[in-house]
Amino acid sequence: MLQSTRKLRLNEFERDCMRKACQFNAQLMDVLRPYVKPGVTTGEIDRIAYEFTVSHGHRPACLGYPGKKKPFPKSCCVSVNDVICHGIPGDYVIADGDILNIDLTSVVDGWHGDQSETFVVGQAAALARAVTQCAFDCLYLAIDAIRPGCRVSDIGEVIVAEAEKRGFSVVEEYVGHGVGRQFHQKPSIPHAPTRQARQERLDPGLCFTIEPMINSGTRYTAEDKKDGWTVRTKDGGLSAQFEHTILMQETGPEILTLTKHGPQRGHKF
Ligand code: MF3
Ligand code: CO
Ligand code: CO
């Protein structure tokens, strides 16, 4: 019943391919970071992401990615305030006090690097900073909780415990995922424990994302009926997310989508 994870284990050459794809993706995030400021539109950020990616001979995985109703129309997701994920970049003008997530996925020589980062724009409310901090801390707590051969559910256990301790909730409908030659592949990496996740292990050589979405209010979500993509909090509360692509090495997890320019472990927002 459960898919064997053996086929998903990468050899040394394949691990280097993933390192390369993820490092390109992380450098793209470095390029975009200075543009996240009041007055810039989310469409401008998308255009810069597209230009940088194709000018280096790579491809944005989001552009044309198949959805339930229609393909995703842009090169990255930009999700502001009550948008949990899959926000479509456009005319929205970034404002002081926003929290804004950029989710980037690049295809480099057929391999996918996937990461996201939430930005606190200017002087934001304490609640906006707190939910962003919680999502960031939950990602690192999960990374610190996993070891080769551990259960996938170890991730959801620590994330739910921390989020609830801080009075926040964890989105369940959207999950982390195996990543490699495909954008989304097995195993599914839920951010709350499930029966399936208790039966699956993170073996050395597996590549996957951890990408907790933390809501200030309830965990419930609503998908935009018109655009078929934008996912918002049902109660209108705030939502924040961070994502890294992780390679489980024989010695422990290696974060592939990191450069020295982004928020580092322990960062305070
Ligand atoms: N990057 C998202 C993830 O972390 C998926 C975005 S799919 C898109 O899995 F089509 F909306 F771009
Ligand atoms: Co992503
Ligand atoms: Co992802």
Tab-separated table of N, CA and C in Angstrom, residues 54-181:
chain	number	residue	atom	x	y	z
A	54	VAL	N	14.890	32.891	-16.743
A	54	VAL	CA	15.082	32.497	-18.147
A	54	VAL	C	16.415	33.013	-18.690
A	55	SER	N	16.898	34.162	-18.168
A	55	SER	CA	18.177	34.678	-18.661
A	55	SER	C	19.340	33.778	-18.227
A	56	HIS	N	19.122	32.950	-17.222
A	56	HIS	CA	20.144	31.978	-16.820
A	56	HIS	C	19.904	30.613	-17.447
A	57	GLY	N	18.926	30.541	-18.359
A	57	GLY	CA	18.674	29.284	-19.071
A	57	GLY	C	17.814	28.306	-18.297
A	58	HIS	N	17.144	28.792	-17.252
A	58	HIS	CA	16.307	27.910	-16.439
A	58	HIS	C	14.831	28.251	-16.648
A	59	ARG	N	13.970	27.549	-15.903
A	59	ARG	CA	12.523	27.690	-16.119
A	59	ARG	C	11.810	27.817	-14.775
A	60	PRO	N	10.860	28.789	-14.668
A	60	PRO	CA	10.047	28.861	-13.444
A	60	PRO	C	9.024	27.722	-13.453
A	61	ALA	N	9.046	26.884	-12.427
A	61	ALA	CA	8.156	25.708	-12.408
A	61	ALA	C	6.691	26.090	-12.283
A	62	CYS	N	6.416	27.246	-11.670
A	62	CYS	CA	5.021	27.626	-11.435
A	62	CYS	C	4.313	28.019	-12.723
A	63	LEU	N	5.045	28.597	-13.668
A	63	LEU	CA	4.429	29.135	-14.888
A	63	LEU	C	3.792	28.006	-15.699
A	64	GLY	N	2.469	28.042	-15.799
A	64	GLY	CA	1.740	27.007	-16.537
A	64	GLY	C	1.533	25.720	-15.765
A	65	TYR	N	1.864	25.731	-14.466
A	65	TYR	CA	1.685	24.513	-13.662
A	65	TYR	C	0.192	24.155	-13.613
A	66	PRO	N	-0.169	22.920	-13.925
A	66	PRO	CA	-1.588	22.560	-14.013
A	66	PRO	C	-2.306	22.667	-12.675
A	67	GLY	N	-3.500	23.246	-12.718
A	67	GLY	CA	-4.348	23.328	-11.530
A	67	GLY	C	-5.648	22.605	-11.771
A	68	LYS	N	-6.542	22.655	-10.781
A	68	LYS	CA	-7.835	21.981	-10.912
A	68	LYS	C	-8.642	22.578	-12.067
A	69	LYS	N	-8.599	23.938	-12.173
A	69	LYS	CA	-9.397	24.614	-13.208
A	69	LYS	C	-8.537	25.118	-14.342
A	70	LYS	N	-7.441	25.832	-13.981
A	70	LYS	CA	-6.583	26.389	-15.025
A	70	LYS	C	-5.143	26.401	-14.573
A	71	PRO	N	-4.226	26.477	-15.550
A	71	PRO	CA	-2.808	26.491	-15.188
A	71	PRO	C	-2.435	27.765	-14.437
A	72	PHE	N	-1.410	27.690	-13.576
A	72	PHE	CA	-0.965	28.873	-12.839
A	72	PHE	C	-0.381	29.858	-13.846
A	73	PRO	N	-0.826	31.151	-13.791
A	73	PRO	CA	-0.484	32.090	-14.861
A	73	PRO	C	0.840	32.827	-14.711
A	74	LYS	N	1.502	32.718	-13.553
A	74	LYS	CA	2.708	33.521	-13.313
A	74	LYS	C	3.877	32.632	-12.914
A	75	SER	N	5.040	33.265	-12.702
A	75	SER	CA	6.278	32.514	-12.473
A	75	SER	C	6.558	32.220	-11.014
A	76	CYS	N	5.831	32.890	-10.106
A	76	CYS	CA	6.009	32.615	-8.681
A	76	CYS	C	4.695	32.907	-7.971
A	77	CYS	N	4.588	32.492	-6.725
A	77	CYS	CA	3.416	32.815	-5.919
A	77	CYS	C	3.788	33.951	-4.975
A	78	VAL	N	2.900	34.941	-4.870
A	78	VAL	CA	3.081	36.015	-3.892
A	78	VAL	C	1.794	36.103	-3.079
A	79	SER	N	1.904	35.844	-1.797
A	79	SER	CA	0.729	35.690	-0.940
A	79	SER	C	0.797	36.708	0.193
A	80	VAL	N	-0.150	37.647	0.206
A	80	VAL	CA	-0.114	38.793	1.117
A	80	VAL	C	-1.168	38.657	2.224
A	81	ASN	N	-0.769	38.889	3.463
A	81	ASN	CA	-1.646	39.001	4.643
A	81	ASN	C	-2.538	37.777	4.859
A	82	ASP	N	-3.817	37.843	4.454
A	82	ASP	CA	-4.711	36.704	4.709
A	82	ASP	C	-4.592	35.632	3.640
A	83	VAL	N	-3.737	35.844	2.634
A	83	VAL	CA	-3.532	34.795	1.631
A	83	VAL	C	-2.521	33.784	2.184
A	84	ILE	N	-2.954	32.533	2.208
A	84	ILE	CA	-2.129	31.466	2.786
A	84	ILE	C	-1.053	31.036	1.796
A	85	CYS	N	-1.460	30.810	0.546
A	85	CYS	CA	-0.520	30.341	-0.484
A	85	CYS	C	-1.164	30.499	-1.866
A	86	HIS	N	-0.356	30.294	-2.901
A	86	HIS	CA	-0.810	30.309	-4.303
A	86	HIS	C	-1.382	31.659	-4.732
A	87	GLY	N	-0.937	32.753	-4.082
A	87	GLY	CA	-1.335	34.088	-4.525
A	87	GLY	C	-0.754	34.371	-5.899
A	88	ILE	N	-1.568	34.986	-6.759
A	88	ILE	CA	-1.144	35.292	-8.135
A	88	ILE	C	-0.611	36.717	-8.182
A	89	PRO	N	0.663	36.908	-8.559
A	89	PRO	CA	1.207	38.263	-8.635
A	89	PRO	C	0.436	39.100	-9.651
A	90	GLY	N	0.341	40.412	-9.390
A	90	GLY	CA	-0.429	41.282	-10.282
A	90	GLY	C	-0.243	42.732	-9.914
A	91	ASP	N	-1.375	43.462	-9.852
A	91	ASP	CA	-1.336	44.912	-9.659
A	91	ASP	C	-1.234	45.332	-8.197
A	92	TYR	N	-1.292	44.387	-7.281
A	92	TYR	CA	-1.284	44.768	-5.863
A	92	TYR	C	0.004	45.528	-5.517
A	93	VAL	N	-0.159	46.676	-4.868
A	93	VAL	CA	0.983	47.504	-4.463
A	93	VAL	C	1.328	47.191	-3.001
A	94	ILE	N	2.552	46.757	-2.779
A	94	ILE	CA	3.002	46.400	-1.433
A	94	ILE	C	2.911	47.621	-0.517
A	95	ALA	N	2.372	47.402	0.692
A	95	ALA	CA	2.157	48.508	1.630
A	95	ALA	C	2.880	48.242	2.945
A	96	ASP	N	3.237	49.329	3.622
A	96	ASP	CA	3.829	49.250	4.954
A	96	ASP	C	2.906	48.457	5.877
A	97	GLY	N	3.463	47.503	6.617
A	97	GLY	CA	2.662	46.699	7.540
A	97	GLY	C	2.199	45.367	6.974
A	98	ASP	N	2.403	45.163	5.679
A	98	ASP	CA	2.031	43.868	5.078
A	98	ASP	C	2.960	42.755	5.558
A	99	ILE	N	2.445	41.539	5.591
A	99	ILE	CA	3.327	40.371	5.548
A	99	ILE	C	3.088	39.695	4.197
A	100	LEU	N	4.181	39.345	3.555
A	100	LEU	CA	4.111	38.933	2.151
A	100	LEU	C	5.045	37.752	1.926
A	101	ASN	N	4.486	36.676	1.400
A	101	ASN	CA	5.290	35.481	1.125
A	101	ASN	C	5.583	35.367	-0.369
A	102	ILE	N	6.852	35.126	-0.683
A	102	ILE	CA	7.241	34.788	-2.058
A	102	ILE	C	7.620	33.315	-2.070
A	103	ASP	N	6.968	32.558	-2.935
A	103	ASP	CA	7.262	31.130	-3.084
A	103	ASP	C	7.822	30.907	-4.484
A	104	LEU	N	9.060	30.432	-4.529
A	104	LEU	CA	9.804	30.281	-5.779
A	104	LEU	C	10.140	28.830	-6.031
A	105	THR	N	9.964	28.401	-7.261
A	105	THR	CA	10.443	27.075	-7.656
A	105	THR	C	11.080	27.183	-9.029
A	106	SER	N	12.341	26.780	-9.132
A	106	SER	CA	13.066	26.802	-10.404
A	106	SER	C	13.354	25.385	-10.868
A	107	VAL	N	13.317	25.225	-12.191
A	107	VAL	CA	13.727	23.950	-12.778
A	107	VAL	C	15.093	24.165	-13.424
A	108	VAL	N	16.098	23.461	-12.909
A	108	VAL	CA	17.477	23.598	-13.383
A	108	VAL	C	17.939	22.227	-13.873
A	109	ASP	N	18.180	22.118	-15.168
A	109	ASP	CA	18.582	20.834	-15.774
A	109	ASP	C	17.624	19.701	-15.398
A	110	GLY	N	16.330	20.047	-15.304
A	110	GLY	CA	15.320	19.024	-15.019
A	110	GLY	C	15.075	18.756	-13.546
A	111	TRP	N	15.809	19.459	-12.655
A	111	TRP	CA	15.644	19.256	-11.205
A	111	TRP	C	15.018	20.496	-10.582
A	112	HIS	N	14.172	20.282	-9.548
A	112	HIS	CA	13.399	21.380	-8.953
A	112	HIS	C	13.970	21.823	-7.604
A	113	GLY	N	14.108	23.142	-7.456
A	113	GLY	CA	14.432	23.729	-6.146
A	113	GLY	C	13.234	24.560	-5.713
A	114	ASP	N	12.759	24.393	-4.475
A	114	ASP	CA	11.486	24.986	-4.023
A	114	ASP	C	11.685	25.598	-2.641
A	115	GLN	N	11.328	26.879	-2.499
A	115	GLN	CA	11.451	27.530	-1.191
A	115	GLN	C	10.506	28.716	-1.119
A	116	SER	N	10.189	29.132	0.096
A	116	SER	CA	9.431	30.371	0.251
A	116	SER	C	9.871	31.098	1.503
A	117	GLU	N	9.584	32.401	1.503
A	117	GLU	CA	10.000	33.276	2.605
A	117	GLU	C	8.907	34.316	2.818
A	118	THR	N	8.574	34.568	4.067
A	118	THR	CA	7.628	35.645	4.380
A	118	THR	C	8.409	36.872	4.825
A	119	PHE	N	8.007	38.019	4.296
A	119	PHE	CA	8.651	39.301	4.595
A	119	PHE	C	7.705	40.149	5.434
A	120	VAL	N	8.243	40.774	6.457
A	120	VAL	CA	7.486	41.755	7.239
A	120	VAL	C	7.863	43.114	6.671
A	121	VAL	N	6.874	43.800	6.082
A	121	VAL	CA	7.154	45.050	5.377
A	121	VAL	C	7.031	46.229	6.343
A	122	GLY	N	8.137	46.905	6.574
A	122	GLY	CA	8.137	48.117	7.406
A	122	GLY	C	7.653	47.850	8.809
A	123	GLN	N	6.830	48.772	9.301
A	123	GLN	CA	6.315	48.680	10.670
A	123	GLN	C	5.013	47.891	10.664
A	124	ALA	N	5.083	46.605	10.987
A	124	ALA	CA	3.877	45.775	10.986
A	124	ALA	C	3.368	45.594	12.410
A	125	ALA	N	2.099	45.221	12.515
A	125	ALA	CA	1.478	44.974	13.817
A	125	ALA	C	2.178	43.805	14.516
A	126	ALA	N	2.094	43.812	15.844
A	126	ALA	CA	2.732	42.757	16.636
A	126	ALA	C	2.234	41.379	16.230
A	127	LEU	N	0.943	41.262	15.937
A	127	LEU	CA	0.384	39.959	15.546
A	127	LEU	C	0.979	39.480	14.224
A	128	ALA	N	1.175	40.391	13.279
A	128	ALA	CA	1.747	40.033	11.978
A	128	ALA	C	3.179	39.513	12.171
A	129	ARG	N	3.938	40.186	13.030
A	129	ARG	CA	5.308	39.734	13.304
A	129	ARG	C	5.302	38.391	14.017
A	130	ALA	N	4.372	38.222	14.941
A	130	ALA	CA	4.344	36.989	15.742
A	130	ALA	C	4.001	35.766	14.882
A	131	VAL	N	3.063	35.929	13.958
A	131	VAL	CA	2.679	34.768	13.138
A	131	VAL	C	3.807	34.439	12.155
A	132	THR	N	4.511	35.468	11.674
A	132	THR	CA	5.664	35.244	10.795
A	132	THR	C	6.775	34.533	11.563
A	133	GLN	N	7.048	35.022	12.771
A	133	GLN	CA	8.072	34.392	13.620
A	133	GLN	C	7.719	32.934	13.896
A	134	CYS	N	6.442	32.663	14.136
A	134	CYS	CA	6.013	31.301	14.444
A	134	CYS	C	6.258	30.375	13.257
A	135	ALA	N	5.915	30.832	12.050
A	135	ALA	CA	6.121	29.987	10.862
A	135	ALA	C	7.616	29.697	10.671
A	136	PHE	N	8.446	30.722	10.876
A	136	PHE	CA	9.897	30.558	10.720
A	136	PHE	C	10.440	29.577	11.767
A	137	ASP	N	10.048	29.779	13.010
A	137	ASP	CA	10.545	28.907	14.088
A	137	ASP	C	10.042	27.475	13.896
A	138	CYS	N	8.801	27.323	13.425
A	138	CYS	CA	8.263	25.973	13.191
A	138	CYS	C	9.063	25.237	12.122
A	139	LEU	N	9.468	25.948	11.072
A	139	LEU	CA	10.283	25.303	10.030
A	139	LEU	C	11.583	24.783	10.639
A	140	TYR	N	12.270	25.606	11.428
A	140	TYR	CA	13.560	25.171	11.992
A	140	TYR	C	13.391	24.122	13.080
A	141	LEU	N	12.300	24.217	13.848
A	141	LEU	CA	12.053	23.165	14.846
A	141	LEU	C	11.852	21.829	14.150
A	142	ALA	N	11.150	21.842	13.015
A	142	ALA	CA	10.918	20.607	12.265
A	142	ALA	C	12.230	20.066	11.697
A	143	ILE	N	13.055	20.965	11.159
A	143	ILE	CA	14.349	20.518	10.616
A	143	ILE	C	15.189	19.885	11.728
A	144	ASP	N	15.135	20.484	12.907
A	144	ASP	CA	15.923	19.968	14.035
A	144	ASP	C	15.340	18.682	14.613
A	145	ALA	N	14.078	18.393	14.276
A	145	ALA	CA	13.421	17.205	14.841
A	145	ALA	C	13.649	15.955	14.000
A	146	ILE	N	14.198	16.102	12.789
A	146	ILE	CA	14.273	14.945	11.890
A	146	ILE	C	15.696	14.394	11.781
A	147	ARG	N	15.756	13.080	11.641
A	147	ARG	CA	17.011	12.362	11.473
A	147	ARG	C	16.763	11.249	10.465
A	148	PRO	N	17.813	10.700	9.852
A	148	PRO	CA	17.568	9.629	8.875
A	148	PRO	C	16.767	8.485	9.504
A	149	GLY	N	15.735	8.053	8.806
A	149	GLY	CA	14.919	6.944	9.289
A	149	GLY	C	13.798	7.353	10.221
A	150	CYS	N	13.707	8.653	10.536
A	150	CYS	CA	12.620	9.096	11.432
A	150	CYS	C	11.285	9.034	10.698
A	151	ARG	N	10.215	9.223	11.444
A	151	ARG	CA	8.878	9.225	10.831
A	151	ARG	C	8.572	10.592	10.241
A	152	VAL	N	7.862	10.581	9.113
A	152	VAL	CA	7.410	11.843	8.511
A	152	VAL	C	6.561	12.626	9.514
A	153	SER	N	5.821	11.911	10.359
A	153	SER	CA	4.926	12.575	11.315
A	153	SER	C	5.684	13.337	12.408
A	154	ASP	N	6.989	13.081	12.571
A	154	ASP	CA	7.769	13.851	13.555
A	154	ASP	C	7.717	15.343	13.220
A	155	ILE	N	7.595	15.641	11.918
A	155	ILE	CA	7.530	17.038	11.470
A	155	ILE	C	6.247	17.696	11.977
A	156	GLY	N	5.113	17.062	11.698
A	156	GLY	CA	3.824	17.610	12.115
A	156	GLY	C	3.674	17.708	13.629
A	157	GLU	N	4.268	16.742	14.336
A	157	GLU	CA	4.154	16.757	15.805
A	157	GLU	C	4.736	18.042	16.382
A	158	VAL	N	5.965	18.385	15.971
A	158	VAL	CA	6.609	19.559	16.578
A	158	VAL	C	5.957	20.856	16.109
A	159	ILE	N	5.511	20.866	14.855
A	159	ILE	CA	4.926	22.104	14.326
A	159	ILE	C	3.607	22.421	15.029
A	160	VAL	N	2.738	21.434	15.149
A	160	VAL	CA	1.446	21.688	15.811
A	160	VAL	C	1.660	22.067	17.271
A	161	ALA	N	2.581	21.380	17.942
A	161	ALA	CA	2.825	21.684	19.358
A	161	ALA	C	3.265	23.138	19.529
A	162	GLU	N	4.188	23.593	18.690
A	162	GLU	CA	4.705	24.962	18.827
A	162	GLU	C	3.646	25.996	18.450
A	163	ALA	N	2.951	25.756	17.342
A	163	ALA	CA	1.944	26.727	16.891
A	163	ALA	C	0.839	26.876	17.935
A	164	GLU	N	0.384	25.753	18.478
A	164	GLU	CA	-0.706	25.834	19.467
A	164	GLU	C	-0.230	26.494	20.749
A	165	LYS	N	1.038	26.253	21.114
A	165	LYS	CA	1.605	26.911	22.305
A	165	LYS	C	1.532	28.427	22.166
A	166	ARG	N	1.690	28.894	20.927
A	166	ARG	CA	1.671	30.350	20.693
A	166	ARG	C	0.279	30.871	20.337
A	167	GLY	N	-0.727	29.998	20.386
A	167	GLY	CA	-2.100	30.427	20.116
A	167	GLY	C	-2.438	30.511	18.639
A	168	PHE	N	-1.648	29.860	17.789
A	168	PHE	CA	-1.890	29.891	16.349
A	168	PHE	C	-2.310	28.509	15.856
A	169	SER	N	-2.684	28.427	14.565
A	169	SER	CA	-3.144	27.152	14.010
A	169	SER	C	-2.333	26.780	12.766
A	170	VAL	N	-2.381	25.511	12.414
A	170	VAL	CA	-1.580	24.965	11.313
A	170	VAL	C	-2.502	24.515	10.190
A	171	VAL	N	-2.226	24.991	8.977
A	171	VAL	CA	-3.012	24.625	7.798
A	171	VAL	C	-2.777	23.149	7.469
A	172	GLU	N	-3.854	22.434	7.172
A	172	GLU	CA	-3.729	20.999	6.884
A	172	GLU	C	-3.934	20.647	5.412
A	173	GLU	N	-4.664	21.497	4.682
A	173	GLU	CA	-5.023	21.143	3.296
A	173	GLU	C	-3.840	21.222	2.343
A	174	TYR	N	-2.832	22.007	2.674
A	174	TYR	CA	-1.664	22.179	1.799
A	174	TYR	C	-0.450	21.707	2.571
A	175	VAL	N	0.408	20.935	1.900
A	175	VAL	CA	1.445	20.176	2.604
A	175	VAL	C	2.791	20.304	1.905
A	176	GLY	N	3.850	19.915	2.607
A	176	GLY	CA	5.137	19.746	1.968
A	176	GLY	C	5.107	18.471	1.130
A	177	HIS	N	6.216	18.218	0.424
A	177	HIS	CA	6.179	17.171	-0.601
A	177	HIS	C	7.590	16.738	-0.982
A	178	GLY	N	7.697	15.517	-1.469
A	178	GLY	CA	8.930	15.127	-2.121
A	178	GLY	C	9.161	16.024	-3.318
A	179	VAL	N	10.447	16.271	-3.640
A	179	VAL	CA	10.768	17.156	-4.766
A	179	VAL	C	12.042	16.618	-5.422
A	180	GLY	N	12.109	16.756	-6.727
A	180	GLY	CA	13.273	16.218	-7.448
A	180	GLY	C	13.099	16.464	-8.923
A	181	ARG	N	13.030	15.388	-9.687
A	181	ARG	CA	12.746	15.549	-11.119
A	181	ARG	C	11.324	16.046	-11.326
